[in-house]
Amino acid sequence: WGQVTLNLDLTVDRSGGIYVPQVGIVSVAGLQFQQLPGFLKAQLGKVFRNFDLNANMGQLRSIQVFVVGSARRPGSYTVSSMSTLVNTIFASGGPGAEGSMRRIQLKREGQVVTEFDLYDLLLRGDKSRDARLLPGDLIYYPPAGVRVAVGGSVRTPAVFEGKGERTAREWLEMAGGLTQVGDAGRVVVERIGKGGARRTLHLALEAGGGETVMENGDILRVLPVAARIHDVVTLRGNVANPGRFPWRAGMRLRDILPDKELLVT
């Protein structure tokens, strides 16, 4: 509106362009929607003067992509043309029980466009390797890699899939580290050895045990701090102020019961 008044319903063609009367073909491929009004005003400004404009988005076209491999729900999916890899991962249910969460591949014309690690998104909030989908794209879930169960006194107990993590310390960091009651000197590893026999290893993280290499199928468990109290005298029974008192050399009974008024009748 302004010096010229137009009300146009324009369709983006397969080459990414729109036809504006008296202006011609304007390519809008790759633009974000918030960039569109300013871009169109600059293009129309080559022909018209003293005007303003507003742009709205109509119905988006759909595209077809394929989800294959060790997916929870493999198949063909029809999604919005604005969809990204992450959108489709959640729409299709993600990887199956044996699928990898750390090496999800987006393939286009036989080439890997990007390899996405869901741990980056779920644990660190990073989706920088997300990518826009195009018609015919293929999302492939490879089989899961090395997996280790981490439990006990850790912040996020779970079964984790490795991608370069090898030592017990790295797997514990993936689980958020030890809780306040976790004992770094009492870490137990359960491992299936040759012949199916299960073995148990005891590690002390501060004494080099954190560098122990984990194997596929290991169970890594952090035990809580033992409920031991040192150098303490406990007073119980029919007394007015039961509790624990710090012990010292030469301590006598009258130090915690100085007079009979502290006894309950």
Coordinates of C-alpha atoms in Angstrom, one line a residue:
W1 CA 0.0 0.0 0.0
G2 CA 1.0 3.6 -0.6
Q3 CA 1.8 5.0 -4.0
V4 CA 0.9 1.5 -5.4
T5 CA -1.7 -0.9 -4.0
L6 CA -1.4 -4.6 -4.5
N7 CA -2.9 -7.7 -2.9
L8 CA -1.2 -10.8 -4.2
D9 CA -1.4 -14.5 -3.4
L10 CA 1.9 -15.9 -4.6
T11 CA 3.2 -19.5 -4.7
V12 CA 6.8 -20.4 -4.3
D13 CA 7.6 -22.6 -7.3
R14 CA 9.9 -25.6 -7.4
S15 CA 13.0 -23.4 -8.1
G16 CA 12.3 -21.3 -5.0
G17 CA 11.0 -18.2 -6.8
I18 CA 7.8 -16.1 -6.8
Y19 CA 6.4 -14.0 -9.7
V20 CA 5.5 -10.5 -8.8
P21 CA 3.7 -8.5 -11.5
Q22 CA 5.7 -5.6 -12.9
V23 CA 8.8 -6.8 -11.0
G24 CA 9.4 -10.3 -12.3
I25 CA 10.7 -13.5 -10.7
V26 CA 12.1 -13.0 -7.2
S27 CA 14.0 -15.8 -5.6
V28 CA 13.2 -16.4 -1.9
A29 CA 14.8 -19.9 -1.5
G30 CA 16.8 -20.2 1.7
L31 CA 15.2 -17.1 3.4
Q32 CA 13.9 -17.2 6.9
F33 CA 10.3 -16.0 7.1
Q34 CA 11.3 -13.0 9.3
Q35 CA 13.6 -11.9 6.5
L36 CA 11.0 -12.0 3.8
P37 CA 9.2 -8.6 4.3
G38 CA 12.5 -6.6 4.2
F39 CA 13.8 -8.7 1.3
L40 CA 10.6 -8.1 -0.7
K41 CA 10.6 -4.4 0.0
A42 CA 14.1 -4.1 -1.3
Q43 CA 13.2 -6.0 -4.5
L44 CA 10.0 -4.0 -5.1
G45 CA 11.8 -0.8 -4.3
K46 CA 13.7 -1.2 -7.6
V47 CA 10.4 -0.5 -9.4
F48 CA 8.1 1.3 -7.0
R49 CA 8.6 4.2 -4.6
N50 CA 6.8 5.4 -1.4
F51 CA 5.1 2.2 -0.3
D52 CA 5.0 -0.3 2.5
L53 CA 4.1 -4.0 2.6
N54 CA 3.2 -6.9 4.8
A55 CA 3.8 -10.6 4.0
N56 CA 1.9 -13.6 5.5
M57 CA 2.6 -17.3 5.1
G58 CA 0.0 -19.6 3.7
Q59 CA -0.2 -23.3 3.9
L60 CA 3.2 -25.1 3.7
R61 CA 3.7 -27.9 1.4
S62 CA 4.6 -31.4 2.7
I63 CA 7.6 -33.5 1.9
Q64 CA 8.2 -37.2 2.2
V65 CA 11.2 -38.6 4.2
F66 CA 12.2 -42.2 5.1
V67 CA 13.2 -43.5 8.6
V68 CA 15.1 -46.8 8.4
G69 CA 17.5 -48.9 10.4
S70 CA 17.1 -49.7 14.1
A71 CA 14.3 -47.2 14.5
R72 CA 11.4 -47.5 16.9
R73 CA 8.8 -46.9 14.1
P74 CA 10.6 -47.2 10.7
G75 CA 8.7 -46.2 7.6
S76 CA 7.8 -43.3 5.3
Y77 CA 6.8 -40.0 6.9
T78 CA 5.1 -37.0 5.5
V79 CA 6.3 -33.9 7.3
S80 CA 6.2 -30.1 6.8
S81 CA 8.8 -28.6 4.4
M82 CA 10.1 -26.6 7.4
S83 CA 10.8 -29.7 9.4
T84 CA 14.3 -30.5 10.6
L85 CA 16.1 -33.8 11.6
V86 CA 15.3 -33.3 15.3
N87 CA 11.6 -32.7 14.5
T88 CA 11.4 -36.0 12.6
I89 CA 13.4 -38.0 15.2
F90 CA 10.8 -37.1 17.9
A91 CA 7.9 -37.6 15.5
S92 CA 9.1 -41.1 14.6
G93 CA 9.7 -42.2 18.2
G94 CA 13.5 -42.1 18.0
P95 CA 15.8 -45.2 18.0
G96 CA 14.5 -48.7 19.0
A97 CA 15.9 -50.8 21.8
E98 CA 19.0 -51.7 19.7
G99 CA 19.3 -48.5 17.9
S100 CA 22.0 -45.9 18.4
M101 CA 21.2 -42.5 20.0
R102 CA 24.6 -41.1 19.3
R103 CA 25.2 -41.7 15.5
I104 CA 21.9 -40.9 13.8
Q105 CA 22.6 -40.2 10.2
L106 CA 20.8 -37.9 7.7
K107 CA 21.5 -39.2 4.2
R108 CA 20.8 -37.4 0.9
E109 CA 21.5 -38.9 -2.5
G110 CA 23.8 -41.5 -0.9
Q111 CA 25.8 -39.0 1.1
V112 CA 25.8 -38.4 4.8
V113 CA 24.6 -34.8 5.3
T114 CA 25.0 -34.8 9.1
E115 CA 25.5 -37.2 12.0
F116 CA 23.5 -36.2 15.0
D117 CA 24.2 -37.2 18.6
L118 CA 21.0 -37.1 20.8
Y119 CA 23.1 -36.9 23.9
D120 CA 24.3 -33.4 22.8
L121 CA 20.6 -32.3 22.8
L122 CA 19.4 -34.2 25.9
L123 CA 22.4 -33.7 28.2
R124 CA 23.9 -30.4 27.0
G125 CA 21.0 -28.7 25.1
D126 CA 23.1 -28.5 21.9
K127 CA 21.3 -29.0 18.5
S128 CA 23.9 -27.3 16.3
R129 CA 24.2 -30.3 14.1
D130 CA 20.5 -30.3 13.3
A131 CA 19.7 -29.9 9.6
R132 CA 16.7 -28.9 7.4
L133 CA 15.0 -31.8 5.5
L134 CA 14.5 -32.1 1.8
P135 CA 12.2 -34.4 -0.2
G136 CA 13.5 -38.0 -0.3
D137 CA 15.9 -37.6 2.6
L138 CA 16.7 -40.8 4.6
I139 CA 17.2 -40.9 8.4
Y140 CA 19.2 -44.0 9.4
Y141 CA 19.6 -45.4 12.9
P142 CA 22.7 -47.7 13.1
P143 CA 23.0 -50.4 15.8
A144 CA 24.0 -49.1 19.2
G145 CA 27.6 -49.1 20.2
V146 CA 29.2 -49.9 23.6
R147 CA 26.6 -49.6 26.4
V148 CA 27.3 -49.5 30.1
A149 CA 24.8 -49.3 33.0
V150 CA 25.7 -46.7 35.6
G151 CA 23.8 -46.8 38.9
G152 CA 24.0 -46.4 42.7
S153 CA 24.9 -43.0 44.2
V154 CA 25.1 -41.1 40.9
R155 CA 23.0 -38.1 39.8
T156 CA 21.5 -39.7 36.6
P157 CA 21.5 -43.5 36.8
A158 CA 20.8 -45.1 33.4
V159 CA 22.1 -47.3 30.6
F160 CA 24.4 -45.1 28.6
E161 CA 25.8 -45.6 25.1
G162 CA 29.4 -44.7 24.5
K163 CA 31.0 -42.6 21.8
G164 CA 34.7 -42.4 22.6
E165 CA 34.1 -42.8 26.4
R166 CA 36.4 -45.6 27.7
T167 CA 37.3 -45.1 31.4
A168 CA 35.1 -45.5 34.5
R169 CA 35.6 -41.8 35.2
E170 CA 34.2 -40.7 31.8
W171 CA 31.2 -42.9 32.2
L172 CA 30.5 -41.5 35.6
E173 CA 30.8 -38.0 34.2
M174 CA 28.1 -38.9 31.6
A175 CA 25.9 -39.9 34.6
G176 CA 26.3 -36.5 36.2
G177 CA 29.0 -37.5 38.7
L178 CA 28.6 -38.8 42.2
T179 CA 25.9 -37.6 44.6
Q180 CA 26.8 -36.1 48.0
V181 CA 26.6 -39.5 49.6
G182 CA 28.6 -41.4 46.9
D183 CA 31.8 -43.0 48.1
A184 CA 34.6 -42.6 45.5
G185 CA 36.5 -45.3 47.2
R186 CA 33.7 -47.9 46.9
V187 CA 32.9 -48.4 43.2
V188 CA 31.9 -51.9 42.0
V189 CA 32.0 -53.1 38.4
E190 CA 30.1 -56.2 37.4
R191 CA 31.4 -57.8 34.2
I192 CA 30.5 -60.9 32.2
G193 CA 33.7 -62.7 31.5
K194 CA 34.6 -65.6 29.3
G195 CA 32.2 -68.5 29.4
G196 CA 29.4 -66.3 30.7
A197 CA 30.9 -66.1 34.2
R198 CA 30.2 -62.9 36.0
R199 CA 33.1 -61.2 37.7
T200 CA 33.2 -58.3 40.2
L201 CA 35.8 -55.6 40.3
H202 CA 36.2 -53.1 43.2
L203 CA 37.6 -49.7 42.3
A204 CA 38.8 -46.7 44.2
L205 CA 38.5 -43.7 41.9
E206 CA 41.1 -41.5 43.6
A207 CA 43.6 -44.4 43.6
G208 CA 43.7 -44.8 39.9
G209 CA 40.5 -46.9 39.6
G210 CA 38.8 -44.2 37.6
E211 CA 41.1 -45.0 34.6
T212 CA 39.8 -48.6 34.4
V213 CA 38.5 -49.3 30.9
M214 CA 34.9 -50.3 30.7
E215 CA 33.6 -53.0 28.4
N216 CA 30.3 -53.5 26.6
G217 CA 27.6 -54.8 29.1
D218 CA 29.4 -53.7 32.2
I219 CA 27.4 -52.5 35.3
L220 CA 29.1 -49.7 37.1
R221 CA 27.7 -49.1 40.6
V222 CA 28.8 -46.4 43.1
L223 CA 28.1 -47.4 46.7
P224 CA 27.0 -44.9 49.3
V225 CA 29.2 -43.7 52.1
A226 CA 29.1 -46.1 55.0
A227 CA 27.1 -44.9 58.0
R228 CA 30.1 -44.9 60.3
I229 CA 30.7 -42.3 63.1
H230 CA 34.1 -41.7 64.5
D231 CA 35.1 -40.3 67.9
V232 CA 31.5 -39.8 69.1
V233 CA 29.8 -40.8 72.3
T234 CA 26.0 -41.4 72.0
L235 CA 23.7 -40.7 74.9
R236 CA 20.3 -42.4 74.9
G237 CA 17.5 -43.4 77.3
N238 CA 15.7 -41.4 80.0
V239 CA 17.6 -38.2 79.7
A240 CA 16.4 -34.7 78.9
N241 CA 18.9 -34.1 76.0
P242 CA 19.8 -37.3 74.2
G243 CA 22.2 -37.1 71.3
R244 CA 25.8 -37.5 70.2
F245 CA 28.8 -35.8 71.8
P246 CA 32.4 -35.4 70.4
W247 CA 34.7 -37.7 72.3
R248 CA 38.1 -36.6 73.6
A249 CA 40.9 -38.2 75.5
G250 CA 40.1 -38.3 79.2
M251 CA 36.4 -37.7 78.8
R252 CA 34.3 -38.8 81.7
L253 CA 30.6 -39.5 82.2
R254 CA 30.0 -36.3 84.1
D255 CA 31.1 -34.3 81.0
I256 CA 27.8 -35.3 79.3
L257 CA 25.7 -35.7 82.5
P258 CA 27.0 -32.9 84.7
D259 CA 24.0 -33.0 87.2
K260 CA 21.0 -35.2 88.0
E261 CA 18.6 -32.6 86.6
L262 CA 19.4 -34.0 83.2
L263 CA 17.8 -37.3 84.1
V264 CA 14.1 -37.9 83.4
T265 CA 12.2 -39.0 86.6

